[in-house]
């Protein structure tokens, strides 16, 4: 508990898929819980704390139980906990790049099936093989950074597809 008692900065914790993948072999139960929580549409403050705890464990800062971690993090305010969570897992907001490519009223001609990412392999397939993000970027950058660039790419691709559709419509 020494590091926790020394008020380590939880905002300095970083996640990338390389570290998450290593967790699969160190603690498979925690690895599976990570993806269940990450895919949840309804997270509460306790889920935020659980995800922060998993990030803490992934970074091997200290081998503590969730109960010990919970007693430590109780001294943080609700706002501080939410900020730590979004530093780790949130897509950066206020992105002018993304806003520039906002496409209104996209006509959906092809329905993409809903799916959930269950493990690192699913994320790898999506980011590297479908979105063409480099493997080096996938494995090494912070998770929040990766989520932000994928959102930027998705917005840009939607914009390009919309412009192509308009050109085709004008030629008719």
Short mmCIF file of N, CA and C in Angstrom, two decimals:
data_model
loop_
_atom_site.label_atom_id
_atom_site.label_comp_id
_atom_site.label_asym_id
_atom_site.label_seq_id
_atom_site.Cartn_x
_atom_site.Cartn_y
_atom_site.Cartn_z
N UNK A 1 0.82 -1.21 0.00
CA UNK A 1 0.00 0.00 0.00
C UNK A 1 0.86 1.26 0.00
N UNK A 2 2.15 1.11 -0.03
CA UNK A 2 3.02 2.26 0.09
C UNK A 2 2.77 3.31 -1.00
N UNK A 3 2.66 2.87 -2.27
CA UNK A 3 2.45 3.83 -3.34
C UNK A 3 1.13 4.58 -3.18
N UNK A 4 0.10 3.86 -2.79
CA UNK A 4 -1.19 4.52 -2.61
C UNK A 4 -1.14 5.53 -1.47
N UNK A 5 -0.42 5.18 -0.43
CA UNK A 5 -0.32 6.11 0.70
C UNK A 5 0.49 7.34 0.33
N UNK A 6 1.32 7.24 -0.71
CA UNK A 6 2.11 8.38 -1.15
C UNK A 6 1.38 9.21 -2.20
N UNK A 7 0.07 9.03 -2.29
CA UNK A 7 -0.77 9.84 -3.19
C UNK A 7 -0.28 9.84 -4.64
N UNK A 8 -0.14 8.66 -5.20
CA UNK A 8 0.28 8.62 -6.60
C UNK A 8 -0.79 9.30 -7.45
N UNK A 9 -0.37 9.82 -8.56
CA UNK A 9 -1.27 10.55 -9.45
C UNK A 9 -1.95 9.55 -10.39
N UNK A 10 -3.21 9.27 -10.14
CA UNK A 10 -3.94 8.33 -10.98
C UNK A 10 -4.11 8.87 -12.40
N UNK A 11 -4.00 10.18 -12.59
CA UNK A 11 -4.08 10.75 -13.93
C UNK A 11 -2.86 10.41 -14.78
N UNK A 12 -1.80 9.90 -14.15
CA UNK A 12 -0.60 9.55 -14.91
C UNK A 12 -0.67 8.12 -15.46
N UNK A 13 -1.68 7.37 -15.10
CA UNK A 13 -1.84 6.00 -15.60
C UNK A 13 -2.22 6.05 -17.07
N UNK A 14 -1.61 5.21 -17.87
CA UNK A 14 -1.92 5.13 -19.29
C UNK A 14 -2.23 3.69 -19.67
N UNK A 15 -3.11 3.54 -20.65
CA UNK A 15 -3.50 2.23 -21.15
C UNK A 15 -3.21 2.14 -22.63
N UNK A 16 -2.74 0.99 -23.05
CA UNK A 16 -2.68 0.70 -24.48
C UNK A 16 -2.99 -0.78 -24.65
N UNK A 17 -3.25 -1.18 -25.89
CA UNK A 17 -3.67 -2.56 -26.10
C UNK A 17 -2.57 -3.57 -25.82
N UNK A 18 -1.34 -3.16 -25.89
CA UNK A 18 -0.26 -4.06 -25.52
C UNK A 18 -0.38 -4.46 -24.04
N UNK A 19 -0.60 -3.48 -23.19
CA UNK A 19 -0.75 -3.75 -21.75
C UNK A 19 -2.02 -4.54 -21.48
N UNK A 20 -3.09 -4.21 -22.18
CA UNK A 20 -4.36 -4.93 -21.98
C UNK A 20 -4.21 -6.38 -22.40
N UNK A 21 -3.52 -6.62 -23.52
CA UNK A 21 -3.32 -7.99 -24.00
C UNK A 21 -2.48 -8.80 -23.01
N UNK A 22 -1.49 -8.19 -22.41
CA UNK A 22 -0.67 -8.89 -21.41
C UNK A 22 -1.52 -9.33 -20.21
N UNK A 23 -2.54 -8.53 -19.88
CA UNK A 23 -3.41 -8.89 -18.76
C UNK A 23 -4.10 -10.22 -19.00
N UNK A 24 -4.38 -10.54 -20.25
CA UNK A 24 -5.05 -11.80 -20.60
C UNK A 24 -4.30 -12.99 -20.02
N UNK A 25 -2.98 -12.90 -19.96
CA UNK A 25 -2.16 -14.01 -19.49
C UNK A 25 -1.83 -13.91 -18.01
N UNK A 26 -1.98 -12.74 -17.44
CA UNK A 26 -1.70 -12.55 -16.01
C UNK A 26 -2.92 -12.80 -15.15
N UNK A 27 -4.08 -12.31 -15.61
CA UNK A 27 -5.32 -12.43 -14.84
C UNK A 27 -6.50 -12.45 -15.82
N UNK A 28 -6.81 -13.63 -16.32
CA UNK A 28 -7.84 -13.77 -17.36
C UNK A 28 -9.20 -13.28 -16.87
N UNK A 29 -9.54 -13.52 -15.61
CA UNK A 29 -10.82 -13.07 -15.08
C UNK A 29 -10.94 -11.56 -15.12
N UNK A 30 -9.87 -10.86 -14.74
CA UNK A 30 -9.87 -9.40 -14.76
C UNK A 30 -9.91 -8.90 -16.21
N UNK A 31 -9.23 -9.60 -17.11
CA UNK A 31 -9.24 -9.28 -18.54
C UNK A 31 -10.66 -9.34 -19.09
N UNK A 32 -11.39 -10.40 -18.79
CA UNK A 32 -12.77 -10.54 -19.27
C UNK A 32 -13.67 -9.47 -18.65
N UNK A 33 -13.47 -9.20 -17.35
CA UNK A 33 -14.27 -8.17 -16.68
C UNK A 33 -14.03 -6.81 -17.33
N UNK A 34 -12.78 -6.54 -17.70
CA UNK A 34 -12.43 -5.29 -18.37
C UNK A 34 -13.30 -5.09 -19.61
N UNK A 35 -13.41 -6.11 -20.46
CA UNK A 35 -14.18 -5.97 -21.70
C UNK A 35 -15.67 -5.92 -21.45
N UNK A 36 -16.14 -6.62 -20.45
CA UNK A 36 -17.56 -6.53 -20.10
C UNK A 36 -17.91 -5.10 -19.69
N UNK A 37 -17.08 -4.52 -18.82
CA UNK A 37 -17.32 -3.14 -18.39
C UNK A 37 -17.14 -2.15 -19.53
N UNK A 38 -16.10 -2.34 -20.33
CA UNK A 38 -15.82 -1.42 -21.42
C UNK A 38 -16.96 -1.40 -22.44
N UNK A 39 -17.63 -2.53 -22.62
CA UNK A 39 -18.74 -2.62 -23.58
C UNK A 39 -20.09 -2.24 -23.00
N UNK A 40 -20.13 -1.99 -21.72
CA UNK A 40 -21.40 -1.67 -21.07
C UNK A 40 -21.90 -0.30 -21.50
N UNK A 41 -23.19 -0.21 -21.75
CA UNK A 41 -23.80 1.07 -22.12
C UNK A 41 -24.22 1.87 -20.90
N UNK A 42 -24.28 1.24 -19.76
CA UNK A 42 -24.74 1.92 -18.55
C UNK A 42 -23.74 1.72 -17.42
N UNK A 43 -22.78 2.62 -17.35
CA UNK A 43 -21.78 2.55 -16.30
C UNK A 43 -22.16 3.50 -15.17
N UNK A 44 -21.93 3.06 -13.94
CA UNK A 44 -22.12 3.95 -12.80
C UNK A 44 -20.76 4.25 -12.19
N UNK A 45 -20.73 5.00 -11.14
CA UNK A 45 -19.47 5.43 -10.54
C UNK A 45 -18.63 4.24 -10.06
N UNK A 46 -19.27 3.19 -9.57
CA UNK A 46 -18.53 2.00 -9.15
C UNK A 46 -17.87 1.32 -10.34
N UNK A 47 -18.54 1.30 -11.49
CA UNK A 47 -17.94 0.75 -12.70
C UNK A 47 -16.74 1.59 -13.15
N UNK A 48 -16.86 2.92 -13.03
CA UNK A 48 -15.73 3.79 -13.34
C UNK A 48 -14.54 3.42 -12.45
N UNK A 49 -14.80 3.23 -11.17
CA UNK A 49 -13.74 2.89 -10.23
C UNK A 49 -13.14 1.53 -10.58
N UNK A 50 -13.99 0.58 -10.96
CA UNK A 50 -13.48 -0.75 -11.36
C UNK A 50 -12.56 -0.64 -12.58
N UNK A 51 -12.94 0.18 -13.55
CA UNK A 51 -12.10 0.34 -14.74
C UNK A 51 -10.80 1.08 -14.42
N UNK A 52 -10.85 2.03 -13.51
CA UNK A 52 -9.63 2.71 -13.07
C UNK A 52 -8.73 1.72 -12.34
N UNK A 53 -9.33 0.87 -11.51
CA UNK A 53 -8.58 -0.16 -10.79
C UNK A 53 -7.89 -1.11 -11.77
N UNK A 54 -8.61 -1.53 -12.79
CA UNK A 54 -8.04 -2.44 -13.78
C UNK A 54 -6.86 -1.76 -14.49
N UNK A 55 -7.01 -0.49 -14.83
CA UNK A 55 -5.91 0.25 -15.46
C UNK A 55 -4.72 0.33 -14.50
N UNK A 56 -5.01 0.53 -13.23
CA UNK A 56 -3.96 0.58 -12.21
C UNK A 56 -3.22 -0.76 -12.16
N UNK A 57 -3.98 -1.86 -12.13
CA UNK A 57 -3.38 -3.20 -12.09
C UNK A 57 -2.59 -3.48 -13.37
N UNK A 58 -3.13 -3.09 -14.52
CA UNK A 58 -2.45 -3.32 -15.79
C UNK A 58 -1.09 -2.64 -15.80
N UNK A 59 -1.01 -1.47 -15.19
CA UNK A 59 0.25 -0.74 -15.13
C UNK A 59 1.19 -1.26 -14.06
N UNK A 60 0.77 -2.31 -13.35
CA UNK A 60 1.60 -2.97 -12.33
C UNK A 60 2.17 -2.00 -11.31
N UNK A 61 1.37 -1.02 -10.95
CA UNK A 61 1.87 -0.04 -9.99
C UNK A 61 1.96 -0.64 -8.60
N UNK A 62 1.06 -1.54 -8.30
CA UNK A 62 1.08 -2.17 -6.99
C UNK A 62 0.07 -3.31 -7.00
N UNK A 63 0.40 -4.40 -6.37
CA UNK A 63 -0.51 -5.53 -6.32
C UNK A 63 -1.42 -5.39 -5.11
N UNK A 64 -2.57 -4.78 -5.34
CA UNK A 64 -3.54 -4.59 -4.26
C UNK A 64 -4.88 -5.16 -4.68
N UNK A 65 -5.70 -5.44 -3.72
CA UNK A 65 -7.04 -5.94 -4.00
C UNK A 65 -7.95 -4.77 -4.37
N UNK A 66 -9.09 -5.10 -4.96
CA UNK A 66 -10.06 -4.06 -5.29
C UNK A 66 -10.55 -3.37 -4.03
N UNK A 67 -10.72 -4.14 -2.96
CA UNK A 67 -11.19 -3.58 -1.69
C UNK A 67 -10.19 -2.54 -1.17
N UNK A 68 -8.90 -2.84 -1.24
CA UNK A 68 -7.87 -1.89 -0.81
C UNK A 68 -7.89 -0.63 -1.70
N UNK A 69 -8.03 -0.86 -2.99
CA UNK A 69 -8.07 0.26 -3.93
C UNK A 69 -9.29 1.14 -3.67
N UNK A 70 -10.41 0.50 -3.39
CA UNK A 70 -11.65 1.23 -3.10
C UNK A 70 -11.49 2.11 -1.87
N UNK A 71 -10.83 1.60 -0.84
CA UNK A 71 -10.64 2.41 0.37
C UNK A 71 -9.72 3.60 0.07
N UNK A 72 -8.78 3.43 -0.86
CA UNK A 72 -7.89 4.53 -1.23
C UNK A 72 -8.64 5.59 -2.05
N UNK A 73 -9.40 5.14 -3.04
CA UNK A 73 -10.01 6.08 -3.98
C UNK A 73 -11.20 6.83 -3.37
N UNK A 74 -11.67 6.39 -2.23
CA UNK A 74 -12.79 7.07 -1.57
C UNK A 74 -12.46 8.51 -1.19
N UNK A 75 -11.19 8.83 -1.09
CA UNK A 75 -10.84 10.22 -0.74
C UNK A 75 -10.95 11.16 -1.94
N UNK A 76 -11.18 10.59 -3.14
CA UNK A 76 -11.36 11.41 -4.33
C UNK A 76 -12.81 11.84 -4.45
N UNK A 77 -13.04 13.01 -5.00
CA UNK A 77 -14.41 13.47 -5.23
C UNK A 77 -14.99 12.75 -6.45
N UNK A 78 -16.29 12.83 -6.58
CA UNK A 78 -16.98 12.25 -7.74
C UNK A 78 -16.39 12.81 -9.04
N UNK A 79 -16.20 14.12 -9.09
CA UNK A 79 -15.66 14.79 -10.28
C UNK A 79 -14.25 14.30 -10.60
N UNK A 80 -13.42 14.13 -9.58
CA UNK A 80 -12.06 13.65 -9.81
C UNK A 80 -12.07 12.23 -10.39
N UNK A 81 -12.93 11.39 -9.87
CA UNK A 81 -13.03 10.01 -10.36
C UNK A 81 -13.49 10.01 -11.82
N UNK A 82 -14.49 10.80 -12.13
CA UNK A 82 -14.99 10.88 -13.51
C UNK A 82 -13.89 11.40 -14.43
N UNK A 83 -13.13 12.39 -14.00
CA UNK A 83 -12.04 12.92 -14.82
C UNK A 83 -10.95 11.87 -15.07
N UNK A 84 -10.60 11.11 -14.05
CA UNK A 84 -9.61 10.04 -14.22
C UNK A 84 -10.13 9.02 -15.22
N UNK A 85 -11.40 8.65 -15.07
CA UNK A 85 -12.00 7.68 -16.00
C UNK A 85 -11.93 8.19 -17.44
N UNK A 86 -12.35 9.43 -17.68
CA UNK A 86 -12.36 9.95 -19.04
C UNK A 86 -10.96 10.18 -19.59
N UNK A 87 -9.98 10.44 -18.73
CA UNK A 87 -8.59 10.52 -19.20
C UNK A 87 -8.14 9.17 -19.75
N UNK A 88 -8.63 8.09 -19.15
CA UNK A 88 -8.25 6.75 -19.57
C UNK A 88 -9.07 6.24 -20.75
N UNK A 89 -10.37 6.45 -20.71
CA UNK A 89 -11.27 5.77 -21.63
C UNK A 89 -12.09 6.67 -22.53
N UNK A 90 -12.00 7.96 -22.37
CA UNK A 90 -12.88 8.85 -23.10
C UNK A 90 -12.34 9.31 -24.43
N UNK A 91 -13.25 9.57 -25.36
CA UNK A 91 -12.90 10.19 -26.62
C UNK A 91 -12.81 11.68 -26.36
N UNK A 92 -11.75 12.28 -26.84
CA UNK A 92 -11.55 13.71 -26.62
C UNK A 92 -12.65 14.50 -27.33
N UNK A 93 -13.26 15.42 -26.62
CA UNK A 93 -14.33 16.24 -27.18
C UNK A 93 -13.76 17.55 -27.70
N UNK A 94 -14.61 18.31 -28.36
CA UNK A 94 -14.20 19.62 -28.85
C UNK A 94 -13.22 19.54 -30.00
N UNK A 95 -13.26 18.47 -30.75
CA UNK A 95 -12.30 18.25 -31.82
C UNK A 95 -12.77 18.97 -33.08
N UNK A 96 -12.04 20.00 -33.50
CA UNK A 96 -12.44 20.76 -34.68
C UNK A 96 -12.27 19.95 -35.95
N UNK A 97 -11.31 19.03 -35.98
CA UNK A 97 -11.16 18.15 -37.14
C UNK A 97 -12.43 17.34 -37.35
N UNK A 98 -12.91 16.73 -36.29
CA UNK A 98 -14.11 15.90 -36.37
C UNK A 98 -15.33 16.73 -36.74
N UNK A 99 -15.43 17.93 -36.16
CA UNK A 99 -16.57 18.80 -36.44
C UNK A 99 -16.59 19.25 -37.90
N UNK A 100 -15.42 19.43 -38.49
CA UNK A 100 -15.34 19.87 -39.88
C UNK A 100 -15.96 18.86 -40.83
N UNK A 101 -15.98 17.60 -40.43
CA UNK A 101 -16.49 16.54 -41.30
C UNK A 101 -17.83 15.98 -40.83
N UNK A 102 -18.54 16.78 -40.07
CA UNK A 102 -19.85 16.34 -39.60
C UNK A 102 -20.80 16.27 -40.80
N UNK A 103 -21.43 15.13 -40.93
CA UNK A 103 -22.34 14.93 -42.06
C UNK A 103 -23.75 14.86 -41.51
N UNK A 104 -24.58 15.78 -41.97
CA UNK A 104 -25.98 15.81 -41.55
C UNK A 104 -26.81 14.92 -42.46
N UNK A 105 -27.78 14.29 -41.88
CA UNK A 105 -28.79 13.54 -42.64
C UNK A 105 -28.19 12.51 -43.61
N UNK A 106 -27.32 11.69 -43.12
CA UNK A 106 -26.76 10.64 -43.96
C UNK A 106 -27.86 9.62 -44.26
N UNK A 107 -28.02 9.32 -45.53
CA UNK A 107 -28.99 8.30 -45.92
C UNK A 107 -28.30 6.95 -45.74
N UNK A 108 -28.89 6.12 -44.93
CA UNK A 108 -28.28 4.82 -44.66
C UNK A 108 -28.84 3.80 -45.66
N UNK A 109 -27.97 3.32 -46.51
CA UNK A 109 -28.38 2.33 -47.50
C UNK A 109 -27.96 0.94 -47.09
N UNK A 110 -26.89 0.85 -46.36
CA UNK A 110 -26.42 -0.44 -45.88
C UNK A 110 -26.47 -0.41 -44.36
N UNK A 111 -27.11 -1.38 -43.80
CA UNK A 111 -27.21 -1.44 -42.34
C UNK A 111 -26.04 -2.27 -41.80
N UNK A 112 -25.23 -1.63 -40.99
CA UNK A 112 -24.09 -2.32 -40.37
C UNK A 112 -24.59 -3.06 -39.14
N UNK A 113 -24.25 -4.33 -39.02
CA UNK A 113 -24.72 -5.08 -37.85
C UNK A 113 -24.12 -4.54 -36.56
N UNK A 114 -24.88 -4.62 -35.49
CA UNK A 114 -24.36 -4.23 -34.18
C UNK A 114 -23.46 -5.33 -33.67
N UNK A 115 -22.35 -4.93 -33.08
CA UNK A 115 -21.43 -5.92 -32.53
C UNK A 115 -20.73 -5.32 -31.32
N UNK A 116 -20.21 -6.20 -30.49
CA UNK A 116 -19.45 -5.78 -29.32
C UNK A 116 -18.05 -6.36 -29.42
N UNK A 117 -17.10 -5.59 -28.94
CA UNK A 117 -15.73 -6.07 -28.87
C UNK A 117 -15.60 -6.90 -27.59
N UNK A 118 -15.18 -8.13 -27.73
CA UNK A 118 -15.07 -9.00 -26.56
C UNK A 118 -13.65 -9.18 -26.08
N UNK A 119 -12.68 -8.88 -26.92
CA UNK A 119 -11.29 -9.05 -26.51
C UNK A 119 -10.38 -8.22 -27.41
N UNK A 120 -9.09 -8.28 -27.15
CA UNK A 120 -8.12 -7.49 -27.90
C UNK A 120 -8.14 -7.87 -29.38
N UNK A 121 -8.37 -9.13 -29.67
CA UNK A 121 -8.39 -9.58 -31.05
C UNK A 121 -9.49 -8.86 -31.85
N UNK A 122 -10.65 -8.66 -31.23
CA UNK A 122 -11.73 -7.95 -31.90
C UNK A 122 -11.34 -6.49 -32.17
N UNK A 123 -10.74 -5.85 -31.18
CA UNK A 123 -10.29 -4.47 -31.37
C UNK A 123 -9.23 -4.39 -32.46
N UNK A 124 -8.30 -5.33 -32.47
CA UNK A 124 -7.24 -5.35 -33.48
C UNK A 124 -7.86 -5.46 -34.88
N UNK A 125 -8.81 -6.39 -35.04
CA UNK A 125 -9.47 -6.57 -36.34
C UNK A 125 -10.12 -5.27 -36.79
N UNK A 126 -10.84 -4.64 -35.87
CA UNK A 126 -11.54 -3.40 -36.22
C UNK A 126 -10.58 -2.26 -36.55
N UNK A 127 -9.64 -1.98 -35.64
CA UNK A 127 -8.77 -0.83 -35.83
C UNK A 127 -7.74 -1.04 -36.94
N UNK A 128 -7.09 -2.19 -36.96
CA UNK A 128 -6.01 -2.40 -37.92
C UNK A 128 -6.49 -2.89 -39.28
N UNK A 129 -7.39 -3.85 -39.29
CA UNK A 129 -7.79 -4.44 -40.56
C UNK A 129 -8.94 -3.69 -41.23
N UNK A 130 -9.86 -3.16 -40.45
CA UNK A 130 -11.00 -2.45 -41.04
C UNK A 130 -10.70 -0.96 -41.20
N UNK A 131 -10.21 -0.31 -40.14
CA UNK A 131 -9.93 1.13 -40.22
C UNK A 131 -8.53 1.45 -40.75
N UNK A 132 -7.71 0.41 -40.94
CA UNK A 132 -6.34 0.57 -41.47
C UNK A 132 -5.43 1.42 -40.58
N UNK A 133 -5.63 1.36 -39.29
CA UNK A 133 -4.72 2.01 -38.34
C UNK A 133 -3.52 1.09 -38.19
N UNK A 134 -2.33 1.64 -38.19
CA UNK A 134 -1.12 0.81 -38.17
C UNK A 134 -1.06 -0.04 -36.89
N UNK A 135 -0.43 -1.19 -37.02
CA UNK A 135 -0.28 -2.08 -35.86
C UNK A 135 0.53 -1.40 -34.76
N UNK A 136 1.56 -0.66 -35.13
CA UNK A 136 2.37 0.03 -34.13
C UNK A 136 1.53 1.03 -33.34
N UNK A 137 0.69 1.77 -34.04
CA UNK A 137 -0.19 2.71 -33.36
C UNK A 137 -1.13 1.97 -32.43
N UNK A 138 -1.72 0.90 -32.93
CA UNK A 138 -2.67 0.11 -32.13
C UNK A 138 -2.04 -0.36 -30.82
N UNK A 139 -0.86 -0.91 -30.88
CA UNK A 139 -0.25 -1.52 -29.69
C UNK A 139 0.35 -0.50 -28.73
N UNK A 140 0.77 0.65 -29.22
CA UNK A 140 1.57 1.54 -28.37
C UNK A 140 0.89 2.79 -27.85
N UNK A 141 -0.12 3.31 -28.54
CA UNK A 141 -0.69 4.58 -28.09
C UNK A 141 -1.72 4.37 -26.98
N UNK A 142 -1.99 5.43 -26.25
CA UNK A 142 -3.01 5.39 -25.20
C UNK A 142 -4.36 5.03 -25.80
N UNK A 143 -5.15 4.30 -25.05
CA UNK A 143 -6.47 3.88 -25.49
C UNK A 143 -7.34 5.08 -25.86
N UNK A 144 -7.34 6.11 -25.04
CA UNK A 144 -8.18 7.28 -25.33
C UNK A 144 -7.75 7.95 -26.64
N UNK A 145 -6.45 7.96 -26.92
CA UNK A 145 -5.94 8.52 -28.18
C UNK A 145 -6.43 7.69 -29.36
N UNK A 146 -6.36 6.38 -29.23
CA UNK A 146 -6.81 5.48 -30.29
C UNK A 146 -8.30 5.66 -30.56
N UNK A 147 -9.09 5.77 -29.50
CA UNK A 147 -10.53 5.99 -29.66
C UNK A 147 -10.80 7.31 -30.39
N UNK A 148 -10.03 8.33 -30.07
CA UNK A 148 -10.22 9.64 -30.72
C UNK A 148 -9.85 9.60 -32.20
N UNK A 149 -8.74 8.95 -32.54
CA UNK A 149 -8.37 8.93 -33.96
C UNK A 149 -9.33 8.05 -34.76
N UNK A 150 -9.87 7.01 -34.15
CA UNK A 150 -10.85 6.20 -34.87
C UNK A 150 -12.14 6.99 -35.10
N UNK A 151 -12.51 7.81 -34.13
CA UNK A 151 -13.69 8.67 -34.30
C UNK A 151 -13.43 9.70 -35.41
N UNK A 152 -12.23 10.28 -35.45
CA UNK A 152 -11.88 11.21 -36.52
C UNK A 152 -11.96 10.52 -37.88
N UNK A 153 -11.41 9.33 -37.97
CA UNK A 153 -11.42 8.59 -39.24
C UNK A 153 -12.84 8.25 -39.66
N UNK A 154 -13.65 7.85 -38.72
CA UNK A 154 -15.04 7.52 -39.03
C UNK A 154 -15.79 8.73 -39.57
N UNK A 155 -15.58 9.87 -38.93
CA UNK A 155 -16.23 11.10 -39.40
C UNK A 155 -15.75 11.48 -40.80
N UNK A 156 -14.45 11.39 -41.01
CA UNK A 156 -13.89 11.73 -42.32
C UNK A 156 -14.44 10.79 -43.39
N UNK A 157 -14.43 9.48 -43.12
CA UNK A 157 -14.95 8.51 -44.09
C UNK A 157 -16.42 8.76 -44.40
N UNK A 158 -17.21 9.09 -43.39
CA UNK A 158 -18.64 9.39 -43.60
C UNK A 158 -18.78 10.62 -44.50
N UNK A 159 -17.96 11.61 -44.28
CA UNK A 159 -17.99 12.83 -45.10
C UNK A 159 -17.64 12.50 -46.55
N UNK A 160 -16.55 11.77 -46.77
CA UNK A 160 -16.13 11.41 -48.12
C UNK A 160 -17.22 10.59 -48.82
N UNK A 161 -17.80 9.64 -48.12
CA UNK A 161 -18.87 8.83 -48.72
C UNK A 161 -20.09 9.68 -49.07
N UNK A 162 -20.42 10.63 -48.24
CA UNK A 162 -21.54 11.52 -48.50
C UNK A 162 -21.27 12.37 -49.74
N UNK A 163 -20.04 12.89 -49.87
CA UNK A 163 -19.68 13.70 -51.03
C UNK A 163 -19.72 12.85 -52.30
N UNK A 164 -19.25 11.62 -52.23
CA UNK A 164 -19.30 10.72 -53.39
C UNK A 164 -20.75 10.46 -53.80
N UNK A 165 -21.61 10.24 -52.83
CA UNK A 165 -23.02 10.01 -53.10
C UNK A 165 -23.67 11.21 -53.77
N UNK A 166 -23.29 12.41 -53.32
CA UNK A 166 -23.84 13.62 -53.93
C UNK A 166 -23.39 13.78 -55.38
N UNK A 167 -22.13 13.47 -55.65
CA UNK A 167 -21.62 13.56 -57.02
C UNK A 167 -22.37 12.57 -57.91
N UNK A 168 -22.58 11.37 -57.44
CA UNK A 168 -23.31 10.35 -58.20
C UNK A 168 -24.73 10.81 -58.46
N UNK A 169 -25.38 11.36 -57.45
CA UNK A 169 -26.77 11.86 -57.60
C UNK A 169 -26.84 13.00 -58.61
N UNK A 170 -25.84 13.90 -58.60
CA UNK A 170 -25.83 15.03 -59.53
C UNK A 170 -25.64 14.57 -60.97
N UNK A 171 -24.93 13.48 -61.17
CA UNK A 171 -24.68 12.97 -62.52
C UNK A 171 -25.91 12.28 -63.10
N UNK A 172 -26.84 11.91 -62.28
CA UNK A 172 -28.04 11.22 -62.77
C UNK A 172 -28.96 12.13 -63.46
#
